[in-house]
Short mmCIF file of C-alpha atoms in Angstrom, two decimals:
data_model
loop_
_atom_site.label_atom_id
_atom_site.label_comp_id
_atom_site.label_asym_id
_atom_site.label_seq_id
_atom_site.Cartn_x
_atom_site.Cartn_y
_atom_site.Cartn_z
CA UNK E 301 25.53 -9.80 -48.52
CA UNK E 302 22.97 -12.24 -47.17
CA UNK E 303 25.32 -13.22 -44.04
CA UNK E 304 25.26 -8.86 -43.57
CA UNK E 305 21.73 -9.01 -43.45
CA UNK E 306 21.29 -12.33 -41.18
CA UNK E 307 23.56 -10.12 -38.68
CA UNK E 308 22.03 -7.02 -38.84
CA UNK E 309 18.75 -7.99 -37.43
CA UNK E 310 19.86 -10.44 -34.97
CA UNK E 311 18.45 -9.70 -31.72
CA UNK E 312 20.51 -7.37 -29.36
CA UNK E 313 21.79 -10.16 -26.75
CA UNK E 314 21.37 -8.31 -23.15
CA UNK E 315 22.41 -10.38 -19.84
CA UNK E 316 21.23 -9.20 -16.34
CA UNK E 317 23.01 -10.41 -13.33
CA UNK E 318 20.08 -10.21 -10.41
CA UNK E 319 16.12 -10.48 -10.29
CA UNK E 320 16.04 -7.74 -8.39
CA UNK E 321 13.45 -4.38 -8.95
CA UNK E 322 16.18 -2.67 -11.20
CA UNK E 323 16.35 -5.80 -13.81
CA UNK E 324 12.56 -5.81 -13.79
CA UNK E 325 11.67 -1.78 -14.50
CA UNK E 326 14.95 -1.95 -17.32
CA UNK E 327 13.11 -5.55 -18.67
CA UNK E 328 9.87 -3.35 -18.61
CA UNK E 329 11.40 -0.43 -20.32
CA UNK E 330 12.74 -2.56 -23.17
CA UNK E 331 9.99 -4.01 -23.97
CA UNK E 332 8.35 -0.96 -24.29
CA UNK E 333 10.48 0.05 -26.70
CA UNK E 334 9.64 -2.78 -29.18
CA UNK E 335 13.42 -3.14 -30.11
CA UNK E 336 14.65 -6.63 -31.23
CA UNK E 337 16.06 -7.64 -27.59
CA UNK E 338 16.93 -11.30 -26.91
CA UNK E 339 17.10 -11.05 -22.75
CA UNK E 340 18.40 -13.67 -20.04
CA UNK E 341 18.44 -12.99 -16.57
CA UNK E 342 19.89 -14.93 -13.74
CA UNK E 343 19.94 -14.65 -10.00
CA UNK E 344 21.28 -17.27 -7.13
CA UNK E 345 18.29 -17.33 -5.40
CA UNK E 346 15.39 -19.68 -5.88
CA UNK E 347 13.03 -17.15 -6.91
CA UNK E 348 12.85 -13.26 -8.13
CA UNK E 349 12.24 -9.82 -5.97
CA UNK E 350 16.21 -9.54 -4.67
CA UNK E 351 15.23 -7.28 -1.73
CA UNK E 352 11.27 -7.22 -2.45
CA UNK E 353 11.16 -10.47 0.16
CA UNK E 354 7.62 -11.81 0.91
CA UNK E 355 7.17 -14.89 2.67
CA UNK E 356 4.19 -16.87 3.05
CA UNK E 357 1.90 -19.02 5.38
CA UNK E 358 0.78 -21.70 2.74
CA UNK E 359 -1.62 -23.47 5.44
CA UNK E 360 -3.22 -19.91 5.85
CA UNK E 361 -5.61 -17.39 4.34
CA UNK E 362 -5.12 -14.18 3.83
CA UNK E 363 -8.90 -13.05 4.19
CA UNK E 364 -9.01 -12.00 0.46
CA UNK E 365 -9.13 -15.55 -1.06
CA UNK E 366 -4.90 -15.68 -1.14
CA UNK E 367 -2.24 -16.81 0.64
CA UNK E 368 -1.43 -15.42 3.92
CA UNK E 369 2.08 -13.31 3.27
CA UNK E 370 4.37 -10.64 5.17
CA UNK E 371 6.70 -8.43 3.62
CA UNK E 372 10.22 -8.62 4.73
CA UNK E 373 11.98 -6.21 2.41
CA UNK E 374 10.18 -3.37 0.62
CA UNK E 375 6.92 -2.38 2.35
CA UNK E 376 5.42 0.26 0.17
CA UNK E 377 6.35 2.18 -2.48
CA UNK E 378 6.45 5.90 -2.91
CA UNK E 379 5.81 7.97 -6.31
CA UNK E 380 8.49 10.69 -6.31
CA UNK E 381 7.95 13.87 -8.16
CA UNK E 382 10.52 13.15 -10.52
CA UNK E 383 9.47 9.67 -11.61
CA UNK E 384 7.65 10.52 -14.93
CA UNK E 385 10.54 8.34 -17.06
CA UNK E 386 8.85 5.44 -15.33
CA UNK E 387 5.07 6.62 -15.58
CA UNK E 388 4.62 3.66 -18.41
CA UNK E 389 5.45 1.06 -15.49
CA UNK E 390 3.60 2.61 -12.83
CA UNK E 391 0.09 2.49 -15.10
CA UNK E 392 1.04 -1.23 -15.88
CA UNK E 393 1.38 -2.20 -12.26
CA UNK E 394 -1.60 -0.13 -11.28
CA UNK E 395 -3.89 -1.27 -14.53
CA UNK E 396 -2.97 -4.86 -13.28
CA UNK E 397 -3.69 -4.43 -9.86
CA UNK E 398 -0.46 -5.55 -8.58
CA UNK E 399 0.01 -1.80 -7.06
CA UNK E 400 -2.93 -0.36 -5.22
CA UNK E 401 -3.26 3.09 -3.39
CA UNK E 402 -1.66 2.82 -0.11
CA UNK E 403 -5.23 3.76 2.50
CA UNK E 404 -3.83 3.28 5.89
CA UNK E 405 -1.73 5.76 7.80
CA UNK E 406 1.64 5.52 8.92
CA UNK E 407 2.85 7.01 12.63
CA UNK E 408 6.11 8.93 12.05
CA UNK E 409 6.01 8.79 8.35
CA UNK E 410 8.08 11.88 6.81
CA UNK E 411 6.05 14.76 5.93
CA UNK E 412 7.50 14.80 2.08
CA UNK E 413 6.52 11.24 1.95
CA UNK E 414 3.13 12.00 2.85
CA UNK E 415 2.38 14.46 0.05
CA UNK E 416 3.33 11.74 -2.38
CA UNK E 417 1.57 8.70 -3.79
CA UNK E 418 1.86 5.60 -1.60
CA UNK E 419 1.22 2.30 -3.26
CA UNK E 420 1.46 -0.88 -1.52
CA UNK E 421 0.92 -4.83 -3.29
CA UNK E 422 -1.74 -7.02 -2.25
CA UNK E 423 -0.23 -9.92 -3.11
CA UNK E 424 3.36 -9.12 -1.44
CA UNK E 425 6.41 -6.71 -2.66
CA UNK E 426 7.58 -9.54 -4.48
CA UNK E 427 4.92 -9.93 -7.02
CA UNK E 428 6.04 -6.47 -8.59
CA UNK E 429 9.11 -7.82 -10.12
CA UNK E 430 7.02 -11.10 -10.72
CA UNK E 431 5.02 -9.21 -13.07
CA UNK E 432 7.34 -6.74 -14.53
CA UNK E 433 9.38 -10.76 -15.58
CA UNK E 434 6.27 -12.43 -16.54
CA UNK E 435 6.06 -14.00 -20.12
CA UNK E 436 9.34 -15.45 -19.15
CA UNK E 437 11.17 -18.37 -20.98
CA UNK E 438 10.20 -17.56 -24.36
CA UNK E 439 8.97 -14.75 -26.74
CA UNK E 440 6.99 -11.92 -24.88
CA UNK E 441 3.77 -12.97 -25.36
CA UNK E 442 1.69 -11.79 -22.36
CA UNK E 443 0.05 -8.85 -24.13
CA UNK E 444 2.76 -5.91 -23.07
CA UNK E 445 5.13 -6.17 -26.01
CA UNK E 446 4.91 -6.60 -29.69
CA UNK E 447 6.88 -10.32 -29.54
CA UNK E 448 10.22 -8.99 -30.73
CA UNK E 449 11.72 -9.63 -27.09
CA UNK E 450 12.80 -12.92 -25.73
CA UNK E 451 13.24 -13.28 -21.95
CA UNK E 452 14.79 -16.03 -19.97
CA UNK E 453 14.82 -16.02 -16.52
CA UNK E 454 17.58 -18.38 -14.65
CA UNK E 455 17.37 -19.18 -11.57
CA UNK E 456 19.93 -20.71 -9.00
CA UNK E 457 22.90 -19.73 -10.84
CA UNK E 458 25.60 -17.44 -8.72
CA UNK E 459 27.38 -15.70 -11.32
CA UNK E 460 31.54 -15.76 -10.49
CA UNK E 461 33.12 -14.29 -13.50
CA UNK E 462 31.96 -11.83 -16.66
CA UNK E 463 34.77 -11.96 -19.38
CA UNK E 464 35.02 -9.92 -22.83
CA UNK E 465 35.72 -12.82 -25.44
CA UNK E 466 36.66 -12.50 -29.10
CA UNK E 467 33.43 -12.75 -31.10
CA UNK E 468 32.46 -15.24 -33.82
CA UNK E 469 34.06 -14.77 -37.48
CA UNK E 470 37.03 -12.45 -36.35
CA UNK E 471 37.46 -8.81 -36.11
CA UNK E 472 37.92 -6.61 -33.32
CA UNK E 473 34.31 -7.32 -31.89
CA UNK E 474 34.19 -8.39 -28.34
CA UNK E 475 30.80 -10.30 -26.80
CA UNK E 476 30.40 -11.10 -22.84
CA UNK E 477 30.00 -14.86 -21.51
CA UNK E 478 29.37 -15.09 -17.96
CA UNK E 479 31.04 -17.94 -15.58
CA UNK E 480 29.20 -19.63 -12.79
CA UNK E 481 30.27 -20.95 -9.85
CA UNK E 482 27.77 -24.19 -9.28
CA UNK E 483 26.77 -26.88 -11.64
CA UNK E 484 24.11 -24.86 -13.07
CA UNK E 485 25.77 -22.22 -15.98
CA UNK E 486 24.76 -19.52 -18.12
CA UNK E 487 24.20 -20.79 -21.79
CA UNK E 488 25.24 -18.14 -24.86
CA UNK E 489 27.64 -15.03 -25.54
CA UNK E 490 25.93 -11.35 -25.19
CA UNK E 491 26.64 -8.05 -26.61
CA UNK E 492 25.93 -6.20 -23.03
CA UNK E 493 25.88 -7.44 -19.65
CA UNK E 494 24.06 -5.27 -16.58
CA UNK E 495 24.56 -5.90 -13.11
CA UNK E 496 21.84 -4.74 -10.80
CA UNK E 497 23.34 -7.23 -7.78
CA UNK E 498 24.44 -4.68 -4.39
CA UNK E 499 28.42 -3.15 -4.92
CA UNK E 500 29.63 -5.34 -2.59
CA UNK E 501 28.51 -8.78 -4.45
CA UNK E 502 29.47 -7.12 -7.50
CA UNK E 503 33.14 -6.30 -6.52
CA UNK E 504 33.50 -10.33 -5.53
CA UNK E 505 33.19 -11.08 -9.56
CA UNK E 506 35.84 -12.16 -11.33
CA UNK E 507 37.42 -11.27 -14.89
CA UNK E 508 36.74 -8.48 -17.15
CA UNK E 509 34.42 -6.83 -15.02
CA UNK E 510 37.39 -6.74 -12.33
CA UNK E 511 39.67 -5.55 -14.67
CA UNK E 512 37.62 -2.69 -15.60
CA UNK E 513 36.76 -1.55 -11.78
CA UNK E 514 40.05 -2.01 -11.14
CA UNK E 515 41.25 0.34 -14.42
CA UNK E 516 38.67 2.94 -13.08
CA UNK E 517 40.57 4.30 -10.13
CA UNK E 518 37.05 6.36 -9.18
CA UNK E 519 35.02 3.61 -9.65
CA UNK E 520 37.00 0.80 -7.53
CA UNK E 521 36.81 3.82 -5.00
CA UNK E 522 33.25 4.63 -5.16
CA UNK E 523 32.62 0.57 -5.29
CA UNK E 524 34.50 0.35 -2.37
CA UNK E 525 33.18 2.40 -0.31
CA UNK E 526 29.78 1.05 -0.54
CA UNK E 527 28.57 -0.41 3.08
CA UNK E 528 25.33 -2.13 4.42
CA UNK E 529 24.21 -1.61 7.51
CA UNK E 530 22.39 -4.56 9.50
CA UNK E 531 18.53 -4.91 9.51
CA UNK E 532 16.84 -8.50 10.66
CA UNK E 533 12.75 -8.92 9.77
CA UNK E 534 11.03 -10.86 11.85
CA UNK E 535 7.28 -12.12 10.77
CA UNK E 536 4.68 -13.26 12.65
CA UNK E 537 1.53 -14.60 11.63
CA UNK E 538 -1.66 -15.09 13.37
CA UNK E 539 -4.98 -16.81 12.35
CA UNK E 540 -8.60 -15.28 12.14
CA UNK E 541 -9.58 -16.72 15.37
CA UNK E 542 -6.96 -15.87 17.02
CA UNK E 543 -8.91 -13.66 19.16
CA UNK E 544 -5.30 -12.74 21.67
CA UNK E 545 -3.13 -12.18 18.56
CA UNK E 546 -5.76 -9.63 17.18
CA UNK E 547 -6.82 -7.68 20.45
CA UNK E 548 -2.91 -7.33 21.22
CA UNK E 549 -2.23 -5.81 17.45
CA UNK E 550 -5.26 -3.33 17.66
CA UNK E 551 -4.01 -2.51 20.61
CA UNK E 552 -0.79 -1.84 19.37
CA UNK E 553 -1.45 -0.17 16.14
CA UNK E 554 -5.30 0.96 15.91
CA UNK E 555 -7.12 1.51 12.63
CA UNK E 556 -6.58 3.95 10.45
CA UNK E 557 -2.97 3.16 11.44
CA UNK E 558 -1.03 0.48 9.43
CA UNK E 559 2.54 0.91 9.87
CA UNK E 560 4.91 2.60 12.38
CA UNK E 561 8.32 4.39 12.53
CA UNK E 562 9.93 3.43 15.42
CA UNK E 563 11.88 6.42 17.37
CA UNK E 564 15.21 5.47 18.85
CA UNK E 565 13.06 7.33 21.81
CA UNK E 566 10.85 4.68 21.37
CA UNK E 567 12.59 1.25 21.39
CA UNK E 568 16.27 0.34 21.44
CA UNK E 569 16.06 -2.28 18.64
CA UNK E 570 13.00 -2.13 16.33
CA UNK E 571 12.66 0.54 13.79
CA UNK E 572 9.61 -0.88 11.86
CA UNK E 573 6.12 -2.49 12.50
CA UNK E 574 3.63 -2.55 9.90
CA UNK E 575 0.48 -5.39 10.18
CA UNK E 576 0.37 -6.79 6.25
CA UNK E 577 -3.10 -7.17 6.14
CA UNK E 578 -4.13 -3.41 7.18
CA UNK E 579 -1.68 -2.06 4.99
CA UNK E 580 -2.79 -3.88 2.36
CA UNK E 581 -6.35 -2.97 2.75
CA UNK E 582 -7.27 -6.71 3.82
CA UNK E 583 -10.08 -7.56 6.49
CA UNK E 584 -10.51 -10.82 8.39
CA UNK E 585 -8.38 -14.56 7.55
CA UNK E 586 -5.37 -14.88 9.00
CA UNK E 587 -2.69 -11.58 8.90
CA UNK E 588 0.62 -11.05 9.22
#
């Protein structure tokens, strides 16, 4: 009876494969929901955000007391209509400051896009899912939960295989241990295991999660069929007295503007400028 009741309020062991906006809003979500969660994620890169890239000029200053960065990845993000299942995580970023009301204007931006709320991060795209993971490497205990969830965050670890095992003391039960391909592996068994990496990474793993794309005759094909088209971000930065750089981007991109759409009328290769430290609402340092 005692051994029933040890297991019964063990933690719920969840493993997510990526650092990536989707692991962060799903890490935010459960601890909003105060349930007994004990969470690890890993990703092979050196540091969260997945696609949220920001890179930074650590010699340089922003003009708001920071860092000077440029966002490679995500540059804003839009409210849709239908986001009301994550209004909780939209108040949290906004309360914290690490979303702020997008001011600037955007040449070319879609009309439907326009009638919706436009936030953009001061301190770079990247420091959403830094918040969303923070209180990391122990029990929550940054203030947004009630400390019954335990995150781990792992990084450097590329992920090769997720296999269904036999769990401990017999039965039918079946728990997930994940296999890494580097020096560096993923400690523990878990009860569920959520990949948020792109299709294409996730149809390289190995093991159960093969098998059961490969069982799923509409999945494999759906996985399959998932394709990536090319897009290389280039970032510049230039310092406050830097009197050329900032008379050539004015004229460029006047104020109120912040960010263009470039037409395929317009230029054969670029499709996006954007100057970081108008669209961020940032005056004078160095910009990017």
């Amino acid at each position: 009876a005692m051994a029933a009741a040890a297991a019964s309020v063990r933690p719920y062991r969840v493993l997510f494969v990526g650092a990536g906006l989707a692991t962060g809003a799903a890490v935010a979500a459960l601890r909003a929901s105060r349930a007994a969660v004990d969470i690890t994620v890993v990703d092979k890169a050196r540091g969260c955000g997945g696609r949220l890239a920001t890179r930074r000029a650590t010699a340089m200053d922003d003009g708001g007391g920071g860092v000077a960065s440029v966002d490679l990845g995500l540059q804003y993000v839009t409210r849709g209509a239908g986001s009301s299942d994550l209004a909780g995580v939209y108040d949290d970023l906004t309360a914290a400051g690490v979303l702020t009301t997008l001011r600037g204007a955007i040449r070319h931006q879609q009309a439907a896009q326009k009638e919706l709320l436009n936030y953009v991060a001061p301190a770079g795209a990247s420091s959403i899912v830094k918040h969303l993971l923070a209180g990391a490497d122990g029990a929550d205990g940054d203030g947004r939960g009630d400390g019954s969830v335990a995150l781990r965050v792992q990084y450097g670890r590329r992920v090769a295989a997720v296999n269904a095992v036999p769990a401990a003391g017999g039965g039918d039960r079946k728990v997930w241990r994940a296999e890494c391909g580097g020096a560096a592996g993923v400690d523990g068994e878990f009860d569920a295991v959520v990949l948020t990496a792109p299709a294409p990474q996730v149809l390289e793993l190995r093991g159960g999660v093969a098998d059961a794309i490969a069982d799923d005759a509409a999945l494999a094909a759906g996985a399959a069929s998932v394709s990536f088209s090319s897009r290389y971000a280039l970032g510049l930065f230039f310092g406050a007295d830097d009197a050329a750089a900032r008379a050539a981007v004015e004229a460029a991109m006047p104020q109120p503007l912040c960010a263009w759409y470039v037409g395929a009328d317009e230029d054969d290769v670029v499709r996006f400028l954007a100057v970081d430290n108008a669209k961020r609402g940032m005056g004078g340092g160095g910009g990017g």
